[in-house]
PDB file of C-alpha atoms in Angstrom:
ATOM      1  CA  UNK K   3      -8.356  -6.408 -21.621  1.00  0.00           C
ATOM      2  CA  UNK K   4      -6.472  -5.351 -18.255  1.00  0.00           C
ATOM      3  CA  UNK K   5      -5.742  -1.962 -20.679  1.00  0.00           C
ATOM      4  CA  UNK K   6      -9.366  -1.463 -21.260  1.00  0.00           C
ATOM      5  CA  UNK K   7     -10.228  -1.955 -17.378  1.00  0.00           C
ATOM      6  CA  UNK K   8      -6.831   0.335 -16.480  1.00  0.00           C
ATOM      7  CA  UNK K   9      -8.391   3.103 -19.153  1.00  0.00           C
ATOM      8  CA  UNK K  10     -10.993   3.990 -16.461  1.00  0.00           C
ATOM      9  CA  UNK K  11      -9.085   3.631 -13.440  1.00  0.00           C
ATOM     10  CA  UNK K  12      -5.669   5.361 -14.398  1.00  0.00           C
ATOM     11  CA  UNK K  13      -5.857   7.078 -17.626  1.00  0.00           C
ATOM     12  CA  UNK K  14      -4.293   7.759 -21.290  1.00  0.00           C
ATOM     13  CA  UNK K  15      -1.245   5.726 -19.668  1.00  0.00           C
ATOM     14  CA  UNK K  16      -2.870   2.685 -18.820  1.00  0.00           C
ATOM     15  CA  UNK K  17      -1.482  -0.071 -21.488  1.00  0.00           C
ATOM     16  CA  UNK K  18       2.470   0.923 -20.271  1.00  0.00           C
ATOM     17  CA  UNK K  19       1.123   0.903 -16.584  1.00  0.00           C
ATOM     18  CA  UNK K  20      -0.480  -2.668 -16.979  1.00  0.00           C
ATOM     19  CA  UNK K  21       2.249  -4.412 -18.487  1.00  0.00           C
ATOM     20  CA  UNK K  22       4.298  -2.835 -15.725  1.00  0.00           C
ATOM     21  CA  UNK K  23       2.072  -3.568 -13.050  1.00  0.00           C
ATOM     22  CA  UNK K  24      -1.306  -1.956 -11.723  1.00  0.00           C
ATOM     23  CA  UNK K  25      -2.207  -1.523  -8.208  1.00  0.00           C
ATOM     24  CA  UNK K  26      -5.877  -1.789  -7.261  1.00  0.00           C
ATOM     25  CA  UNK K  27      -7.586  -1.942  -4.034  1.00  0.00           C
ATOM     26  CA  UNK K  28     -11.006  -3.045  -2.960  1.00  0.00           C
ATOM     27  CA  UNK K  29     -13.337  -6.220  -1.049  1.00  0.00           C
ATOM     28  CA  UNK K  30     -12.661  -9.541  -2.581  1.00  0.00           C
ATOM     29  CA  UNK K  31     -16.166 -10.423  -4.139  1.00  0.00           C
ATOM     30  CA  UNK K  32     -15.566 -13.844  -5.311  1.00  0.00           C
ATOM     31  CA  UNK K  33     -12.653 -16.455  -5.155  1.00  0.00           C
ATOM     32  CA  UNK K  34     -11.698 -19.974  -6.761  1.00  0.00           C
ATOM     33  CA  UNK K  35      -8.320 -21.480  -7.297  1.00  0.00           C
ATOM     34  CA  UNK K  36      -7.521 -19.577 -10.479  1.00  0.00           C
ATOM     35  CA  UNK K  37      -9.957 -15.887 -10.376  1.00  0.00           C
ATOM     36  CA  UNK K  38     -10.747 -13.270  -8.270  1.00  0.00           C
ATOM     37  CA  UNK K  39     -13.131 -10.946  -8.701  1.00  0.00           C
ATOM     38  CA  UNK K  40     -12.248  -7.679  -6.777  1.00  0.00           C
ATOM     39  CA  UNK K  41     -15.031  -5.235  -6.363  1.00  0.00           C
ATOM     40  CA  UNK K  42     -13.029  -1.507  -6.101  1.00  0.00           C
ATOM     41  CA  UNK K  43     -13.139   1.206  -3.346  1.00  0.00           C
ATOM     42  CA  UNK K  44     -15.095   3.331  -6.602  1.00  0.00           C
ATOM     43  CA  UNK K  45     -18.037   0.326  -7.251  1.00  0.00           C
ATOM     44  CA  UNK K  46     -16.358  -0.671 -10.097  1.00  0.00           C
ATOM     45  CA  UNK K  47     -16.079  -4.776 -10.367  1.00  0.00           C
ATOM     46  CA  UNK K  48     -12.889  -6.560 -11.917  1.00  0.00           C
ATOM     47  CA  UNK K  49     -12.439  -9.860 -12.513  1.00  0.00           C
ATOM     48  CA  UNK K  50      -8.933 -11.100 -12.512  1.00  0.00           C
ATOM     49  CA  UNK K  51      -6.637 -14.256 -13.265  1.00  0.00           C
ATOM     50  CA  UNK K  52      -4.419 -15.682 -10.408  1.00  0.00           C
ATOM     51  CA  UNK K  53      -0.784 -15.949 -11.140  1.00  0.00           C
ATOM     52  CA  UNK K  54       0.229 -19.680 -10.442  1.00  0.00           C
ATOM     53  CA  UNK K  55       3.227 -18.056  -8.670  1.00  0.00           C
ATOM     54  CA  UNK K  56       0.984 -15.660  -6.767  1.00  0.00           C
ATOM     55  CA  UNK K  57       2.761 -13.333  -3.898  1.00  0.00           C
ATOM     56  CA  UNK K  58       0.592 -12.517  -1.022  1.00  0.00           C
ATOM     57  CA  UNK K  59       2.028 -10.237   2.110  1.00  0.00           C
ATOM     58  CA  UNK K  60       0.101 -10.337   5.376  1.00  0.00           C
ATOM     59  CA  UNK K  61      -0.638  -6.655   6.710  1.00  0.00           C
ATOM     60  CA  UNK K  62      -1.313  -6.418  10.748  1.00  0.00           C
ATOM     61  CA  UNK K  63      -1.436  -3.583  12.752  1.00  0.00           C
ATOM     62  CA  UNK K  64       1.684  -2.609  14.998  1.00  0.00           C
ATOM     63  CA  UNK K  65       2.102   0.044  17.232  1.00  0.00           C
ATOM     64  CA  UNK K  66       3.854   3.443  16.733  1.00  0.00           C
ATOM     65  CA  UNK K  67       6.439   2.958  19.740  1.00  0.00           C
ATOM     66  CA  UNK K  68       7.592   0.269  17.560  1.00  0.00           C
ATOM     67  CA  UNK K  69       9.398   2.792  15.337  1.00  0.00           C
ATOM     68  CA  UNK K  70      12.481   4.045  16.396  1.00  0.00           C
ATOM     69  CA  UNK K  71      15.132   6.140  15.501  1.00  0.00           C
ATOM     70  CA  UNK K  72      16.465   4.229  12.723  1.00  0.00           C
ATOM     71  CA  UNK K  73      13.287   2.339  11.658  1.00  0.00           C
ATOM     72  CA  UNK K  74      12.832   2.423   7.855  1.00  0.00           C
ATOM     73  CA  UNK K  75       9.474   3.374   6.992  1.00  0.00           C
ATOM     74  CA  UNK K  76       6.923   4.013   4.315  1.00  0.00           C
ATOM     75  CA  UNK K  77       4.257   7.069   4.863  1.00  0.00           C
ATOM     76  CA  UNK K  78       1.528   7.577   2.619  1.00  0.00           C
ATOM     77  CA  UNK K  79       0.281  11.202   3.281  1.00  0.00           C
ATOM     78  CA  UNK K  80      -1.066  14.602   2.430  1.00  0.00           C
ATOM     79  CA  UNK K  81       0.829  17.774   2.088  1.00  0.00           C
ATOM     80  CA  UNK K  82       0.182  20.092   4.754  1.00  0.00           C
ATOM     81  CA  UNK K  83       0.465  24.489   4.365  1.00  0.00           C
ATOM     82  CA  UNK K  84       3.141  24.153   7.052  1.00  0.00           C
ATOM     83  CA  UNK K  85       5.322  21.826   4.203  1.00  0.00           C
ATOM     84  CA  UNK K  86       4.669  19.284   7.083  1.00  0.00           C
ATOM     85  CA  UNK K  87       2.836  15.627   5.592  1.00  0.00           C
ATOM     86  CA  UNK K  88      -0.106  14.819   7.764  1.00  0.00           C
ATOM     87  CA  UNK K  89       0.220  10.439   7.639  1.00  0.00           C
ATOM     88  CA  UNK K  90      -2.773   8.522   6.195  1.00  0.00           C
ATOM     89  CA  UNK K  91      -0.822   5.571   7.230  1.00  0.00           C
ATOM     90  CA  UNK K  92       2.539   4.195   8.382  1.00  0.00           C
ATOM     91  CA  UNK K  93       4.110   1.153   7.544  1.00  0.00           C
ATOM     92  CA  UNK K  94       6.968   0.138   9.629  1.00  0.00           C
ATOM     93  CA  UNK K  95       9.077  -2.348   7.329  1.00  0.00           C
ATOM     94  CA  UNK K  96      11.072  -5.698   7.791  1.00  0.00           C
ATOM     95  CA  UNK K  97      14.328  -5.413   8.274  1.00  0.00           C
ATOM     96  CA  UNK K  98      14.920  -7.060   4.884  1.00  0.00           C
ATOM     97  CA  UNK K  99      13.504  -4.765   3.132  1.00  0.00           C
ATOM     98  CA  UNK K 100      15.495  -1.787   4.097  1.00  0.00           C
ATOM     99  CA  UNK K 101      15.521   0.910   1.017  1.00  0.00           C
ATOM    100  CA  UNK K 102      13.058  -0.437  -0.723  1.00  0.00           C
ATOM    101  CA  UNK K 103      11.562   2.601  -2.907  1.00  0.00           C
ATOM    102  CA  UNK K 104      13.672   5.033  -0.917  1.00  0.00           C
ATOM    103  CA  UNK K 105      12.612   8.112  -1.593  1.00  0.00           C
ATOM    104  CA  UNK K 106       9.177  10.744  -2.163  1.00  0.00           C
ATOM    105  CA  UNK K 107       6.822  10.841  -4.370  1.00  0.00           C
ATOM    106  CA  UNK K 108       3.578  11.316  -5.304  1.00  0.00           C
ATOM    107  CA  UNK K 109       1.011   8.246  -4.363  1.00  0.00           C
ATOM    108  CA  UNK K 110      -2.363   7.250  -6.177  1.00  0.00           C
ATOM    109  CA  UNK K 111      -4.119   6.806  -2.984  1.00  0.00           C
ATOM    110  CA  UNK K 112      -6.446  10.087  -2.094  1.00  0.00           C
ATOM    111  CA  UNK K 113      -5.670  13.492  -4.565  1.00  0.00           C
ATOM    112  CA  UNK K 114      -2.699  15.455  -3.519  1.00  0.00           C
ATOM    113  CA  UNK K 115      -1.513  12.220  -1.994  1.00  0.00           C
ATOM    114  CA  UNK K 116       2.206  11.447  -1.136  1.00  0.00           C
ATOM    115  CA  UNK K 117       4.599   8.358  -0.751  1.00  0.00           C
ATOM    116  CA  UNK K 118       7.910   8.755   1.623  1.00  0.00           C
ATOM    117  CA  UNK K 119       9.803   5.958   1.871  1.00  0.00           C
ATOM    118  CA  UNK K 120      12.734   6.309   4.284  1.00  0.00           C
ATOM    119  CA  UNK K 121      15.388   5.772   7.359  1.00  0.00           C
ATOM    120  CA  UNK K 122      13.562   7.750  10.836  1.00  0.00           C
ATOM    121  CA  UNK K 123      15.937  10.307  12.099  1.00  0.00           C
ATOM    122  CA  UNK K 124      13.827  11.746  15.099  1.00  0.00           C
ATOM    123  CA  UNK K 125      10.725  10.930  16.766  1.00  0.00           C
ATOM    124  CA  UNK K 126       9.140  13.636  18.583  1.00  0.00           C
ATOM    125  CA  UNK K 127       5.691  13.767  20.763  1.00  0.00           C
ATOM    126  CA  UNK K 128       4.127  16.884  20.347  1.00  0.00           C
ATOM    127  CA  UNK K 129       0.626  17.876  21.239  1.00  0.00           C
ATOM    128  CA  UNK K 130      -0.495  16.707  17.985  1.00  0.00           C
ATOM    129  CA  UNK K 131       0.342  13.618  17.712  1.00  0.00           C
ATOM    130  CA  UNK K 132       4.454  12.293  16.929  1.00  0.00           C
ATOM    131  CA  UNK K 133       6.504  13.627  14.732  1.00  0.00           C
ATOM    132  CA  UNK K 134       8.708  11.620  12.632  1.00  0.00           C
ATOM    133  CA  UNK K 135      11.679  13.525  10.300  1.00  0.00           C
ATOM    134  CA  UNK K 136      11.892  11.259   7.620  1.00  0.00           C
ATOM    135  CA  UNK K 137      15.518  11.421   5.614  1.00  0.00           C
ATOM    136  CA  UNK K 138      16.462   9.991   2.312  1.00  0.00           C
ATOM    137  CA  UNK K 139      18.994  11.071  -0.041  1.00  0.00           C
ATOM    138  CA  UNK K 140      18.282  13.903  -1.331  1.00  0.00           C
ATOM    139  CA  UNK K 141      15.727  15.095   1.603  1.00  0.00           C
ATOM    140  CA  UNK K 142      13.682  14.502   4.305  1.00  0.00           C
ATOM    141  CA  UNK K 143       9.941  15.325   5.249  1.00  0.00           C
ATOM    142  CA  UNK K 144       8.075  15.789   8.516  1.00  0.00           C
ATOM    143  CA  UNK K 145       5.661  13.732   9.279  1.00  0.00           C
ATOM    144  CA  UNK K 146       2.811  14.284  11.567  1.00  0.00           C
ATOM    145  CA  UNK K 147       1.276  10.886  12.422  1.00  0.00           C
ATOM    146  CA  UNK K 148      -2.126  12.542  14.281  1.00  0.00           C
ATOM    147  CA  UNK K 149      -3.759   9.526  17.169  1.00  0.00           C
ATOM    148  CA  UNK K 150      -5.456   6.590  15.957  1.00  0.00           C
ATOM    149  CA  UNK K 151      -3.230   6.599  12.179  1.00  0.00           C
ATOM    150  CA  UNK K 152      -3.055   3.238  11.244  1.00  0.00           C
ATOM    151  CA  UNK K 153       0.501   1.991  11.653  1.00  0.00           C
ATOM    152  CA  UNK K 154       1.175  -1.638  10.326  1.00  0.00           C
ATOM    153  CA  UNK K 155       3.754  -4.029   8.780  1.00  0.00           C
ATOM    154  CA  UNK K 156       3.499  -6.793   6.899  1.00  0.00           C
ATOM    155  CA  UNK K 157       5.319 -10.509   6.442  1.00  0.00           C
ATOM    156  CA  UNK K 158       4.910 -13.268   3.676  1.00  0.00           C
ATOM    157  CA  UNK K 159       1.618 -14.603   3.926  1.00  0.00           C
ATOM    158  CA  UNK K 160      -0.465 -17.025   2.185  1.00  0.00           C
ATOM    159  CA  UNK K 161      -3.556 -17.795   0.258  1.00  0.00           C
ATOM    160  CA  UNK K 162      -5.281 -18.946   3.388  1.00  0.00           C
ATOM    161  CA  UNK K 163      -5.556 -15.054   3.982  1.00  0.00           C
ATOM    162  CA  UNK K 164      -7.765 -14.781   0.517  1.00  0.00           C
ATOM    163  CA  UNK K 165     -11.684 -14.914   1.773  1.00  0.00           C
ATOM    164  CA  UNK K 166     -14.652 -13.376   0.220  1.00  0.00           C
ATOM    165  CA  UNK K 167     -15.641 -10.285   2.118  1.00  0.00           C
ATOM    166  CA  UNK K 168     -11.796  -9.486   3.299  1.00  0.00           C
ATOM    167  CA  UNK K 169     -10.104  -6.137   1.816  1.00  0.00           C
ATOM    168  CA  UNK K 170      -6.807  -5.914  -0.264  1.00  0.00           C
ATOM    169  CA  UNK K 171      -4.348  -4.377  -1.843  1.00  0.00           C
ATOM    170  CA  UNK K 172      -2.878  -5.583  -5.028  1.00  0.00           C
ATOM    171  CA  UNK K 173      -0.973  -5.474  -8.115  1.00  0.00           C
ATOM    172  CA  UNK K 174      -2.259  -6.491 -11.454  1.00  0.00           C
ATOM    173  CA  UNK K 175      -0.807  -7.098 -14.628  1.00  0.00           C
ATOM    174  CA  UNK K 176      -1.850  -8.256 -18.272  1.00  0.00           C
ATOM    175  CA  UNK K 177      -0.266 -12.113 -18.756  1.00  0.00           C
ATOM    176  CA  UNK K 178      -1.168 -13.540 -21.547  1.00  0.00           C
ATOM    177  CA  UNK K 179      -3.342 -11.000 -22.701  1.00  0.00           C
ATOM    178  CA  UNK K 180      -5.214 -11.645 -19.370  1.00  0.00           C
ATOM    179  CA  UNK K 181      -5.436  -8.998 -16.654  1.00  0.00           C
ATOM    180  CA  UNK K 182      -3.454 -11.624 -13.833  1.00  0.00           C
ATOM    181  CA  UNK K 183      -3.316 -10.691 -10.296  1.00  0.00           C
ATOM    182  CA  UNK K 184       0.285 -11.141  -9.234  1.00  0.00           C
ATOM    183  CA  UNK K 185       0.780  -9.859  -5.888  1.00  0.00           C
ATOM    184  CA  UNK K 186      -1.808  -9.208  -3.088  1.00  0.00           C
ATOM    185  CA  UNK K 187      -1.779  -7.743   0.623  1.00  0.00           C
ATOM    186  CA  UNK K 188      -4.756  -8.730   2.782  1.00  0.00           C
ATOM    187  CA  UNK K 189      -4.602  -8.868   6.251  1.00  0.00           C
ATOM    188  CA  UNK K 190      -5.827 -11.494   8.817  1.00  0.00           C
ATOM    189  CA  UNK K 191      -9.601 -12.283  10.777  1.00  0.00           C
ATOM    190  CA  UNK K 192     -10.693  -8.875   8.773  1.00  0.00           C
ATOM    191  CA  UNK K 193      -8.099  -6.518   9.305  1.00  0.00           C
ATOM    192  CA  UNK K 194      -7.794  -4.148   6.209  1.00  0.00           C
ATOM    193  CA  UNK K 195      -4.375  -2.767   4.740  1.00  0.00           C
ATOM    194  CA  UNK K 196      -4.773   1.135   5.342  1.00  0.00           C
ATOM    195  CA  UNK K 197      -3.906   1.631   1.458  1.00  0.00           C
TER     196      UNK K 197
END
């Protein structure tokens, strides 16, 4: 079933991409102990199982003088003429989780969209906004993170987070032959992950 739903959201590859995992993103419409019925950023409503062993991450907002030199960050963004990435959002990451999905690639979020996950070498005011040079093996971007991008970070969090009404990110998979919800980002008293 999760195939079917996938089929209109991301394509010919959708059965490999929901046994791997899907990520959707939308307003929690409903909620009990075992569903949740996400309504998505496009209209479309999905109804989903809750993994008993659910994961949910708390997003809140952090500033952008809280990443340094040395930070390791994840930038969704857009490709600018310059070669520069103009940030949609920043994502300043626990110390823990240090290289995770190191690297840059493209990202689902808005067409043309980017992912660069990576160690901060400079930060740089300029008139505008900062720049951050971004450096992973095998390259590095520049990042122009214009005033008022969202910057956030995230922590474990739990299902207390989960109202109706409050915005999410999460990952979906078929269990079971069930489209399961498996891992969710919300954040807290309304605050929205960026992406």
């Amino acid at each position: 079933m999760l195939a079917f739903v996938m089929l209109a959201v991301a394509g010919s590859s959708a059965l490999a991409q929901a046994r791997a995992g899907v990520r959707l993103r939308g307003t929690v419409e409903a909620l009990s102990p075992t569903t949740l019925v996400l309504r998505q950023r496009n209209g479309d409503r999905v109804e989903l199982a809750i993994a008993s062993n659910l994961g949910v991450t708390e997003v809140y907002p952090v500033q952008l003088a809280d990443i340094q030199a040395g930070s390791f960050v994840g930038v969704g963004a857009i490709p600018q003429a310059d070669g520069s990435q103009k940030a949609i959002a920043v994502t300043l990451f626990p110390e823990s989780m240090r290289g995770t999905g190191e690297g840059h690639r493209p990202f689902d979020f808005v067409p043309q969209g980017t992912m660069t996950n990576a160690t901060v070498a400079d930060v740089a005011a300029t008139p505008d906004g900062e720049h951050l040079r971004l450096r992973y093996p095998g390259g590095e971007q520049l990042i122009v993170v214009a005033p008022g991008t969202p910057i956030v970070s995230f922590h474990p969090g739990d299902r207390s987070l989960l109202t109706v009404g409050s915005a999410v990110s999460l990952t979906a998979q078929e269990i079971a032959g069930q489209p399961t919800v498996t891992r969710i980002s919300a954040g807290r008293n309304g605050f929205a992950p960026p992406y």
